[in-house]
Protein backbone atom coordinates (compact mmCIF):
# COMPACT_ATOMS: atom_id res chain seq x y z
CA UNK A 1 0.00 0.00 0.00
CA UNK A 2 1.63 3.21 -1.18
CA UNK A 3 0.61 5.93 1.29
CA UNK A 4 2.72 8.50 -0.53
CA UNK A 5 -0.16 8.95 -2.98
CA UNK A 6 -1.93 10.84 -0.14
CA UNK A 7 0.95 13.32 0.20
CA UNK A 8 0.49 16.98 -0.77
CA UNK A 9 0.84 17.58 -4.49
CA UNK A 10 1.25 21.12 -5.85
CA UNK A 11 -0.50 20.45 -9.17
CA UNK A 12 -3.53 18.84 -7.53
CA UNK A 13 -3.76 21.74 -5.11
CA UNK A 14 -3.63 24.40 -7.81
CA UNK A 15 -6.19 22.52 -9.94
CA UNK A 16 -8.57 22.49 -6.97
CA UNK A 17 -8.06 26.22 -6.38
CA UNK A 18 -8.75 26.97 -10.05
CA UNK A 19 -11.92 24.86 -9.91
CA UNK A 20 -13.12 26.78 -6.87
CA UNK A 21 -12.40 30.06 -8.63
CA UNK A 22 -14.38 29.00 -11.72
CA UNK A 23 -17.28 27.05 -10.20
CA UNK A 24 -17.47 28.04 -6.54
CA UNK A 25 -18.33 25.59 -3.79
CA UNK A 26 -20.49 22.76 -5.22
CA UNK A 27 -24.01 22.71 -3.76
CA UNK A 28 -25.57 19.24 -3.70
CA UNK A 29 -26.97 16.74 -1.23
CA UNK A 30 -23.85 14.58 -0.93
CA UNK A 31 -21.30 17.36 -0.43
CA UNK A 32 -18.49 15.96 1.79
CA UNK A 33 -18.78 18.74 4.40
CA UNK A 34 -22.54 18.29 4.53
CA UNK A 35 -22.00 14.57 5.06
CA UNK A 36 -19.54 15.36 7.85
CA UNK A 37 -22.28 17.34 9.57
CA UNK A 38 -24.75 14.47 9.21
CA UNK A 39 -22.17 12.03 10.58
CA UNK A 40 -21.49 14.35 13.52
CA UNK A 41 -25.19 14.54 14.36
CA UNK A 42 -25.51 10.76 14.32
CA UNK A 43 -22.42 10.16 16.48
CA UNK A 44 -23.46 12.89 18.92
CA UNK A 45 -26.87 11.30 19.31
CA UNK A 46 -25.28 7.92 20.02
CA UNK A 47 -22.80 9.33 22.55
CA UNK A 48 -25.49 11.21 24.45
CA UNK A 49 -27.67 8.11 24.50
CA UNK A 50 -24.97 6.21 26.43
CA UNK A 51 -24.31 9.12 28.80
CA UNK A 52 -21.18 10.57 27.18
CA UNK A 53 -22.41 14.17 27.01
CA UNK A 54 -19.49 15.92 28.70
CA UNK A 55 -15.81 16.48 27.99
CA UNK A 56 -15.19 12.78 27.36
CA UNK A 57 -18.06 12.62 24.89
CA UNK A 58 -16.69 15.60 22.96
CA UNK A 59 -13.27 13.95 22.75
CA UNK A 60 -14.83 10.68 21.64
CA UNK A 61 -16.76 12.60 18.99
CA UNK A 62 -13.50 13.97 17.58
CA UNK A 63 -11.78 10.57 17.61
CA UNK A 64 -14.72 8.86 15.91
CA UNK A 65 -15.20 11.51 13.23
CA UNK A 66 -11.51 11.92 12.44
CA UNK A 67 -10.92 8.16 12.18
CA UNK A 68 -14.01 7.65 10.04
CA UNK A 69 -13.40 10.53 7.65
CA UNK A 70 -9.66 9.91 7.36
CA UNK A 71 -10.52 6.40 6.22
CA UNK A 72 -13.39 7.45 3.98
CA UNK A 73 -11.17 9.96 2.19
CA UNK A 74 -7.99 7.87 2.02
CA UNK A 75 -9.31 4.44 0.99
CA UNK A 76 -10.83 5.56 -2.34
CA UNK A 77 -7.61 7.40 -3.22
CA UNK A 78 -5.53 4.29 -2.58
CA UNK A 79 -7.95 2.04 -4.47
CA UNK A 80 -8.24 4.38 -7.45
CA UNK A 81 -4.49 4.78 -7.59
CA UNK A 82 -4.25 1.00 -7.96
CA UNK A 83 -6.54 1.19 -10.97
CA UNK A 84 -4.81 4.17 -12.54
CA UNK A 85 -2.99 7.17 -11.01
CA UNK A 86 -5.09 9.58 -13.09
CA UNK A 87 -8.25 8.38 -11.31
CA UNK A 88 -6.64 9.07 -7.94
CA UNK A 89 -5.61 12.54 -9.09
CA UNK A 90 -9.14 13.38 -10.24
CA UNK A 91 -10.58 12.14 -6.95
CA UNK A 92 -8.12 14.12 -4.83
CA UNK A 93 -8.69 17.31 -6.80
CA UNK A 94 -12.42 16.89 -6.17
CA UNK A 95 -11.92 16.40 -2.41
CA UNK A 96 -9.56 19.38 -2.06
CA UNK A 97 -11.90 21.50 -4.17
CA UNK A 98 -14.77 20.56 -1.84
CA UNK A 99 -12.79 21.68 1.23
CA UNK A 100 -12.10 25.29 0.15
CA UNK A 101 -14.58 28.06 -0.50
CA UNK A 102 -13.00 31.30 -1.66
CA UNK A 103 -15.41 32.14 -4.47
CA UNK A 104 -18.49 31.52 -2.32
CA UNK A 105 -16.99 33.58 0.50
CA UNK A 106 -16.69 36.55 -1.85
CA UNK A 107 -20.13 35.89 -3.33
CA UNK A 108 -21.81 35.99 0.07
CA UNK A 109 -19.89 39.11 1.04
CA UNK A 110 -20.63 41.00 -2.16
CA UNK A 111 -24.32 40.08 -1.89
CA UNK A 112 -24.50 42.79 0.79
CA UNK A 113 -23.22 45.38 -1.67
CA UNK A 114 -25.63 44.21 -4.38
CA UNK A 115 -28.67 44.27 -2.10
CA UNK A 116 -31.35 46.57 -3.43
CA UNK A 117 -32.41 47.99 -0.06
CA UNK A 118 -31.53 47.94 3.62
CA UNK A 119 -33.73 44.96 4.48
CA UNK A 120 -32.13 42.90 1.72
CA UNK A 121 -28.68 43.92 2.99
CA UNK A 122 -29.62 42.84 6.51
CA UNK A 123 -30.81 39.47 5.21
CA UNK A 124 -27.52 39.03 3.36
CA UNK A 125 -25.57 39.90 6.52
CA UNK A 126 -27.57 37.38 8.57
CA UNK A 127 -26.16 34.64 6.31
CA UNK A 128 -22.64 35.53 7.47
CA UNK A 129 -22.81 36.66 11.11
CA UNK A 130 -24.82 35.78 14.19
CA UNK A 131 -25.31 39.30 15.53
CA UNK A 132 -28.61 41.18 15.51
CA UNK A 133 -29.18 42.91 12.18
CA UNK A 134 -32.38 44.84 12.95
CA UNK A 135 -30.46 47.88 14.25
CA UNK A 136 -27.83 47.88 11.49
CA UNK A 137 -27.70 50.64 8.89
CA UNK A 138 -26.17 50.17 5.44
CA UNK A 139 -22.66 51.06 6.63
CA UNK A 140 -22.87 48.59 9.52
CA UNK A 141 -24.00 45.88 7.10
CA UNK A 142 -21.01 46.51 4.87
CA UNK A 143 -18.64 46.54 7.85
CA UNK A 144 -19.99 43.17 9.00
CA UNK A 145 -19.40 41.82 5.51
CA UNK A 146 -15.86 43.18 5.49
CA UNK A 147 -15.13 41.56 8.86
CA UNK A 148 -16.59 38.25 7.72
CA UNK A 149 -14.50 38.26 4.54
CA UNK A 150 -11.27 38.89 6.43
CA UNK A 151 -12.00 36.37 9.19
CA UNK A 152 -13.28 33.56 6.98
CA UNK A 153 -10.30 33.87 4.64
CA UNK A 154 -8.48 31.89 7.33
CA UNK A 155 -10.84 28.99 8.06
CA UNK A 156 -12.46 28.94 4.63
CA UNK A 157 -9.30 28.85 2.54
CA UNK A 158 -5.86 29.48 4.04
CA UNK A 159 -6.03 27.06 7.00
CA UNK A 160 -7.29 24.13 4.87
CA UNK A 161 -4.42 24.72 2.44
CA UNK A 162 -1.94 24.96 5.30
CA UNK A 163 -2.93 21.56 6.69
CA UNK A 164 -2.97 20.05 3.20
CA UNK A 165 0.61 21.23 2.69
CA UNK A 166 1.69 19.59 5.96
CA UNK A 167 -0.35 16.37 5.98
CA UNK A 168 -1.74 15.91 2.49
CA UNK A 169 -5.27 14.70 1.85
CA UNK A 170 -5.86 13.41 5.43
CA UNK A 171 -4.71 16.78 6.75
CA UNK A 172 -7.24 18.89 4.87
CA UNK A 173 -10.03 16.43 5.72
CA UNK A 174 -9.04 16.43 9.41
CA UNK A 175 -9.10 20.22 9.43
CA UNK A 176 -12.63 20.29 7.98
CA UNK A 177 -13.77 17.73 10.58
CA UNK A 178 -12.53 20.03 13.35
CA UNK A 179 -14.01 23.11 11.68
CA UNK A 180 -17.36 21.34 11.34
CA UNK A 181 -17.27 20.35 15.00
CA UNK A 182 -16.59 23.93 16.02
CA UNK A 183 -19.45 25.29 13.90
CA UNK A 184 -21.95 22.69 15.11
CA UNK A 185 -21.10 22.01 18.77
CA UNK A 186 -18.45 24.58 19.75
CA UNK A 187 -20.81 26.81 21.72
CA UNK A 188 -20.77 28.02 25.33
CA UNK A 189 -24.36 27.00 25.94
CA UNK A 190 -25.54 24.65 28.70
CA UNK A 191 -25.89 21.86 26.14
CA UNK A 192 -22.45 22.28 24.56
CA UNK A 193 -20.23 24.00 27.14
CA UNK A 194 -18.49 20.72 27.98
CA UNK A 195 -19.40 18.51 25.02
CA UNK A 196 -18.25 21.13 22.50
CA UNK A 197 -15.06 22.04 24.35
CA UNK A 198 -12.85 19.64 22.40
CA UNK A 199 -13.99 20.87 18.99
CA UNK A 200 -13.69 24.53 19.94
CA UNK A 201 -10.20 24.17 21.43
CA UNK A 202 -8.96 22.06 18.50
CA UNK A 203 -10.31 24.68 16.10
CA UNK A 204 -8.35 27.34 17.99
CA UNK A 205 -5.22 25.19 17.82
CA UNK A 206 -5.50 24.29 14.14
CA UNK A 207 -6.07 27.94 13.17
CA UNK A 208 -3.27 29.30 15.37
CA UNK A 209 -0.50 29.35 12.76
CA UNK A 210 -2.72 29.97 9.68
CA UNK A 211 -4.27 33.06 11.31
CA UNK A 212 -0.87 34.62 11.93
CA UNK A 213 0.37 33.67 8.49
CA UNK A 214 -2.71 35.37 7.04
CA UNK A 215 -1.80 38.53 8.96
CA UNK A 216 1.66 38.54 7.39
CA UNK A 217 0.43 37.65 3.90
CA UNK A 218 -2.28 40.31 4.03
CA UNK A 219 0.23 42.94 5.05
CA UNK A 220 2.57 41.84 2.27
CA UNK A 221 -0.20 42.09 -0.31
CA UNK A 222 -1.22 45.52 1.00
CA UNK A 223 2.33 46.79 0.46
CA UNK A 224 1.98 45.93 -3.23
CA UNK A 225 -1.54 47.19 -3.95
CA UNK A 226 -2.16 50.88 -4.67
CA UNK A 227 -4.56 52.50 -2.22
CA UNK A 228 -3.85 49.93 0.51
CA UNK A 229 -1.42 50.24 3.42
CA UNK A 230 0.94 47.45 4.33
CA UNK A 231 2.39 49.52 7.16
CA UNK A 232 -1.00 49.97 8.81
CA UNK A 233 -1.85 46.32 8.26
CA UNK A 234 1.25 45.31 10.21
CA UNK A 235 0.79 47.87 12.99
CA UNK A 236 -2.96 47.53 13.46
CA UNK A 237 -2.83 43.75 13.24
CA UNK A 238 -0.07 43.56 15.84
CA UNK A 239 -1.54 46.08 18.27
CA UNK A 240 -5.27 45.40 18.00
CA UNK A 241 -5.74 41.70 17.23
CA UNK A 242 -6.58 41.00 20.88
CA UNK A 243 -9.54 43.41 20.76
CA UNK A 244 -11.49 40.79 18.78
CA UNK A 245 -12.74 37.82 20.87
CA UNK A 246 -10.89 34.57 20.38
CA UNK A 247 -7.19 33.81 19.88
CA UNK A 248 -7.18 33.86 16.07
CA UNK A 249 -9.84 35.90 14.28
CA UNK A 250 -8.44 39.26 15.37
CA UNK A 251 -5.22 38.80 13.41
CA UNK A 252 -6.82 38.87 9.97
CA UNK A 253 -9.61 41.31 10.90
CA UNK A 254 -7.28 43.90 12.41
CA UNK A 255 -4.74 43.50 9.60
CA UNK A 256 -7.50 43.94 7.01
CA UNK A 257 -8.78 47.07 8.73
CA UNK A 258 -5.32 48.57 8.54
CA UNK A 259 -4.78 47.39 4.97
CA UNK A 260 -7.98 48.95 3.56
CA UNK A 261 -7.52 51.98 5.85
CA UNK A 262 -10.97 51.77 7.40
CA UNK A 263 -12.18 51.32 10.97
CA UNK A 264 -14.27 48.20 11.48
CA UNK A 265 -16.61 46.57 14.03
CA UNK A 266 -18.29 49.49 15.87
CA UNK A 267 -21.59 48.94 17.74
CA UNK A 268 -22.64 45.28 17.76
CA UNK A 269 -26.00 44.09 19.12
CA UNK A 270 -26.84 40.58 20.28
CA UNK A 271 -30.20 39.42 21.69
CA UNK A 272 -31.33 43.03 21.93
CA UNK A 273 -28.29 44.12 23.95
CA UNK A 274 -25.31 46.24 22.94
CA UNK A 275 -22.34 43.89 23.41
CA UNK A 276 -19.50 46.04 22.10
CA UNK A 277 -18.70 49.48 20.71
CA UNK A 278 -15.05 48.74 20.02
CA UNK A 279 -13.54 49.95 16.76
CA UNK A 280 -10.44 48.37 15.22
CA UNK A 281 -8.24 50.20 12.75
CA UNK A 282 -6.15 53.34 12.66
CA UNK A 283 -7.93 56.03 14.67
CA UNK A 284 -7.29 58.57 11.91
CA UNK A 285 -8.99 56.44 9.24
CA UNK A 286 -12.71 56.85 8.42
CA UNK A 287 -15.38 54.38 9.52
CA UNK A 288 -15.73 51.42 7.20
CA UNK A 289 -18.88 50.69 5.27
CA UNK A 290 -18.65 53.36 2.63
CA UNK A 291 -19.53 52.64 -0.98
CA UNK A 292 -16.78 50.55 -2.52
CA UNK A 293 -15.29 49.38 0.80
CA UNK A 294 -16.61 45.83 0.49
CA UNK A 295 -15.24 45.49 -3.01
CA UNK A 296 -11.81 46.68 -1.85
CA UNK A 297 -11.88 44.18 1.01
CA UNK A 298 -12.88 41.38 -1.34
CA UNK A 299 -9.98 42.25 -3.66
CA UNK A 300 -7.55 42.21 -0.71
CA UNK A 301 -8.83 38.84 0.52
CA UNK A 302 -8.70 37.23 -2.93
CA UNK A 303 -5.16 38.50 -3.54
CA UNK A 304 -4.07 37.24 -0.11
CA UNK A 305 -5.62 33.83 -0.66
CA UNK A 306 -4.09 33.43 -4.10
CA UNK A 307 -0.68 34.32 -2.69
CA UNK A 308 -1.27 31.74 0.04
CA UNK A 309 -2.14 29.15 -2.63
CA UNK A 310 1.15 29.82 -4.43
CA UNK A 311 3.15 29.52 -1.21
CA UNK A 312 1.25 26.36 -0.26
CA UNK A 313 2.03 24.78 -3.62
CA UNK A 314 5.71 25.66 -3.20
CA UNK A 315 5.67 24.23 0.33
CA UNK A 316 4.02 21.03 -0.91
CA UNK A 317 6.72 20.77 -3.56
CA UNK A 318 9.56 21.24 -1.06
CA UNK A 319 8.14 18.96 1.65
CA UNK A 320 6.90 16.08 -0.46
CA UNK A 321 8.57 16.58 -3.80
CA UNK A 322 6.89 16.76 -7.19
CA UNK A 323 5.75 13.37 -8.41
XYZ file of C-alpha atoms in Angstrom:
323
model
C 0.000 0.000 0.000
C 1.634 3.210 -1.183
C 0.606 5.929 1.289
C 2.719 8.505 -0.535
C -0.163 8.954 -2.983
C -1.926 10.840 -0.140
C 0.945 13.320 0.205
C 0.492 16.985 -0.766
C 0.842 17.578 -4.486
C 1.249 21.117 -5.852
C -0.496 20.454 -9.170
C -3.534 18.837 -7.531
C -3.761 21.745 -5.106
C -3.629 24.400 -7.815
C -6.186 22.523 -9.936
C -8.572 22.493 -6.969
C -8.064 26.223 -6.383
C -8.747 26.974 -10.052
C -11.918 24.860 -9.912
C -13.116 26.784 -6.868
C -12.404 30.064 -8.631
C -14.384 29.003 -11.716
C -17.278 27.054 -10.195
C -17.465 28.040 -6.545
C -18.331 25.588 -3.794
C -20.490 22.765 -5.217
C -24.015 22.705 -3.762
C -25.568 19.244 -3.699
C -26.968 16.738 -1.232
C -23.847 14.580 -0.931
C -21.299 17.363 -0.434
C -18.489 15.962 1.788
C -18.780 18.739 4.395
C -22.544 18.292 4.530
C -21.999 14.566 5.058
C -19.537 15.364 7.854
C -22.280 17.340 9.565
C -24.750 14.470 9.208
C -22.175 12.034 10.581
C -21.491 14.347 13.520
C -25.194 14.537 14.357
C -25.506 10.756 14.318
C -22.418 10.162 16.480
C -23.458 12.894 18.917
C -26.871 11.298 19.311
C -25.277 7.923 20.017
C -22.800 9.330 22.548
C -25.485 11.211 24.446
C -27.671 8.114 24.502
C -24.975 6.205 26.432
C -24.312 9.118 28.798
C -21.183 10.574 27.183
C -22.410 14.171 27.012
C -19.491 15.923 28.704
C -15.807 16.481 27.989
C -15.189 12.776 27.363
C -18.059 12.620 24.890
C -16.690 15.600 22.962
C -13.266 13.954 22.753
C -14.833 10.675 21.635
C -16.759 12.604 18.987
C -13.503 13.972 17.580
C -11.784 10.566 17.608
C -14.720 8.857 15.908
C -15.200 11.506 13.234
C -11.506 11.919 12.444
C -10.925 8.157 12.185
C -14.011 7.651 10.037
C -13.399 10.526 7.652
C -9.659 9.908 7.365
C -10.521 6.398 6.219
C -13.390 7.445 3.984
C -11.165 9.961 2.190
C -7.989 7.871 2.017
C -9.310 4.436 0.991
C -10.835 5.557 -2.344
C -7.614 7.396 -3.219
C -5.530 4.288 -2.577
C -7.954 2.039 -4.470
C -8.239 4.378 -7.453
C -4.488 4.780 -7.594
C -4.246 0.997 -7.962
C -6.538 1.189 -10.967
C -4.810 4.169 -12.542
C -2.987 7.171 -11.007
C -5.088 9.579 -13.085
C -8.249 8.377 -11.311
C -6.644 9.074 -7.943
C -5.615 12.543 -9.094
C -9.141 13.381 -10.244
C -10.578 12.138 -6.954
C -8.120 14.117 -4.832
C -8.692 17.313 -6.803
C -12.417 16.886 -6.171
C -11.915 16.402 -2.414
C -9.555 19.378 -2.063
C -11.902 21.500 -4.170
C -14.772 20.561 -1.838
C -12.794 21.680 1.227
C -12.097 25.289 0.150
C -14.580 28.064 -0.496
C -12.998 31.305 -1.662
C -15.409 32.140 -4.469
C -18.489 31.521 -2.318
C -16.987 33.584 0.497
C -16.691 36.548 -1.852
C -20.128 35.893 -3.332
C -21.812 35.990 0.073
C -19.885 39.113 1.040
C -20.629 41.004 -2.158
C -24.325 40.078 -1.893
C -24.496 42.792 0.789
C -23.222 45.378 -1.668
C -25.629 44.208 -4.377
C -28.669 44.273 -2.105
C -31.351 46.573 -3.428
C -32.413 47.990 -0.063
C -31.527 47.941 3.615
C -33.733 44.961 4.480
C -32.130 42.898 1.718
C -28.680 43.922 2.985
C -29.622 42.839 6.508
C -30.811 39.473 5.211
C -27.524 39.029 3.359
C -25.572 39.896 6.523
C -27.565 37.380 8.566
C -26.158 34.640 6.312
C -22.636 35.530 7.470
C -22.811 36.661 11.107
C -24.816 35.779 14.190
C -25.315 39.305 15.529
C -28.614 41.181 15.508
C -29.180 42.910 12.178
C -32.378 44.843 12.950
C -30.462 47.876 14.245
C -27.827 47.884 11.493
C -27.696 50.638 8.890
C -26.169 50.173 5.436
C -22.663 51.064 6.634
C -22.868 48.589 9.515
C -24.002 45.881 7.096
C -21.014 46.511 4.868
C -18.639 46.535 7.849
C -19.992 43.170 8.998
C -19.400 41.815 5.505
C -15.856 43.179 5.488
C -15.133 41.563 8.858
C -16.587 38.255 7.721
C -14.502 38.263 4.542
C -11.274 38.894 6.434
C -12.001 36.374 9.195
C -13.279 33.561 6.982
C -10.304 33.871 4.640
C -8.483 31.892 7.328
C -10.838 28.995 8.057
C -12.464 28.936 4.626
C -9.302 28.846 2.544
C -5.861 29.479 4.044
C -6.034 27.061 7.000
C -7.286 24.129 4.870
C -4.424 24.717 2.439
C -1.943 24.961 5.305
C -2.928 21.563 6.686
C -2.966 20.053 3.203
C 0.612 21.229 2.693
C 1.687 19.594 5.959
C -0.352 16.371 5.984
C -1.737 15.913 2.489
C -5.272 14.700 1.851
C -5.860 13.411 5.426
C -4.709 16.783 6.753
C -7.245 18.892 4.875
C -10.031 16.434 5.723
C -9.041 16.427 9.406
C -9.100 20.222 9.435
C -12.627 20.292 7.982
C -13.769 17.732 10.578
C -12.531 20.034 13.348
C -14.012 23.114 11.683
C -17.361 21.337 11.341
C -17.266 20.347 15.003
C -16.593 23.931 16.024
C -19.447 25.288 13.898
C -21.950 22.685 15.115
C -21.099 22.012 18.772
C -18.447 24.583 19.747
C -20.811 26.815 21.722
C -20.770 28.023 25.329
C -24.362 27.003 25.944
C -25.545 24.653 28.705
C -25.893 21.859 26.135
C -22.453 22.275 24.563
C -20.231 24.004 27.140
C -18.490 20.715 27.975
C -19.402 18.512 25.017
C -18.250 21.135 22.503
C -15.061 22.043 24.353
C -12.849 19.639 22.405
C -13.987 20.868 18.988
C -13.691 24.528 19.943
C -10.201 24.171 21.426
C -8.956 22.064 18.503
C -10.312 24.685 16.101
C -8.347 27.344 17.989
C -5.219 25.186 17.822
C -5.500 24.291 14.137
C -6.069 27.942 13.172
C -3.275 29.305 15.368
C -0.505 29.351 12.763
C -2.715 29.973 9.678
C -4.274 33.060 11.307
C -0.875 34.615 11.929
C 0.374 33.671 8.489
C -2.713 35.367 7.038
C -1.800 38.531 8.961
C 1.662 38.540 7.385
C 0.433 37.647 3.898
C -2.279 40.306 4.032
C 0.226 42.942 5.054
C 2.571 41.844 2.265
C -0.204 42.091 -0.315
C -1.219 45.520 1.002
C 2.328 46.791 0.463
C 1.977 45.933 -3.235
C -1.544 47.189 -3.953
C -2.159 50.883 -4.672
C -4.561 52.496 -2.223
C -3.851 49.930 0.512
C -1.425 50.244 3.420
C 0.944 47.447 4.334
C 2.393 49.522 7.163
C -0.998 49.972 8.806
C -1.853 46.320 8.255
C 1.251 45.311 10.208
C 0.786 47.870 12.989
C -2.959 47.533 13.461
C -2.828 43.751 13.238
C -0.066 43.563 15.841
C -1.543 46.085 18.269
C -5.272 45.402 18.003
C -5.741 41.696 17.227
C -6.583 40.997 20.881
C -9.542 43.405 20.755
C -11.490 40.791 18.779
C -12.744 37.823 20.868
C -10.887 34.572 20.380
C -7.194 33.813 19.885
C -7.179 33.865 16.073
C -9.842 35.902 14.284
C -8.436 39.261 15.367
C -5.224 38.799 13.409
C -6.824 38.872 9.973
C -9.609 41.311 10.899
C -7.277 43.904 12.407
C -4.744 43.502 9.597
C -7.495 43.936 7.013
C -8.784 47.072 8.734
C -5.318 48.570 8.535
C -4.778 47.392 4.966
C -7.980 48.951 3.564
C -7.520 51.981 5.847
C -10.968 51.769 7.405
C -12.179 51.322 10.974
C -14.271 48.197 11.478
C -16.609 46.567 14.029
C -18.295 49.485 15.866
C -21.594 48.940 17.739
C -22.645 45.280 17.762
C -25.999 44.093 19.121
C -26.835 40.580 20.276
C -30.195 39.423 21.689
C -31.330 43.027 21.926
C -28.285 44.122 23.948
C -25.312 46.236 22.937
C -22.342 43.887 23.410
C -19.499 46.045 22.095
C -18.703 49.481 20.709
C -15.050 48.741 20.016
C -13.538 49.954 16.764
C -10.440 48.372 15.216
C -8.244 50.200 12.755
C -6.152 53.337 12.665
C -7.931 56.033 14.670
C -7.289 58.567 11.906
C -8.994 56.437 9.244
C -12.707 56.850 8.420
C -15.375 54.378 9.522
C -15.725 51.419 7.202
C -18.875 50.686 5.271
C -18.647 53.360 2.628
C -19.532 52.643 -0.981
C -16.777 50.551 -2.519
C -15.290 49.383 0.795
C -16.613 45.833 0.491
C -15.236 45.495 -3.010
C -11.813 46.682 -1.854
C -11.882 44.180 1.011
C -12.878 41.383 -1.342
C -9.983 42.252 -3.659
C -7.552 42.208 -0.714
C -8.832 38.836 0.520
C -8.697 37.228 -2.933
C -5.163 38.497 -3.537
C -4.067 37.241 -0.110
C -5.624 33.825 -0.655
C -4.091 33.426 -4.101
C -0.683 34.323 -2.692
C -1.273 31.742 0.041
C -2.136 29.148 -2.628
C 1.148 29.818 -4.432
C 3.153 29.522 -1.210
C 1.248 26.356 -0.264
C 2.034 24.779 -3.619
C 5.712 25.663 -3.199
C 5.665 24.231 0.326
C 4.024 21.027 -0.911
C 6.719 20.771 -3.560
C 9.562 21.242 -1.058
C 8.142 18.964 1.655
C 6.903 16.081 -0.464
C 8.573 16.581 -3.803
C 6.893 16.764 -7.187
C 5.755 13.373 -8.412
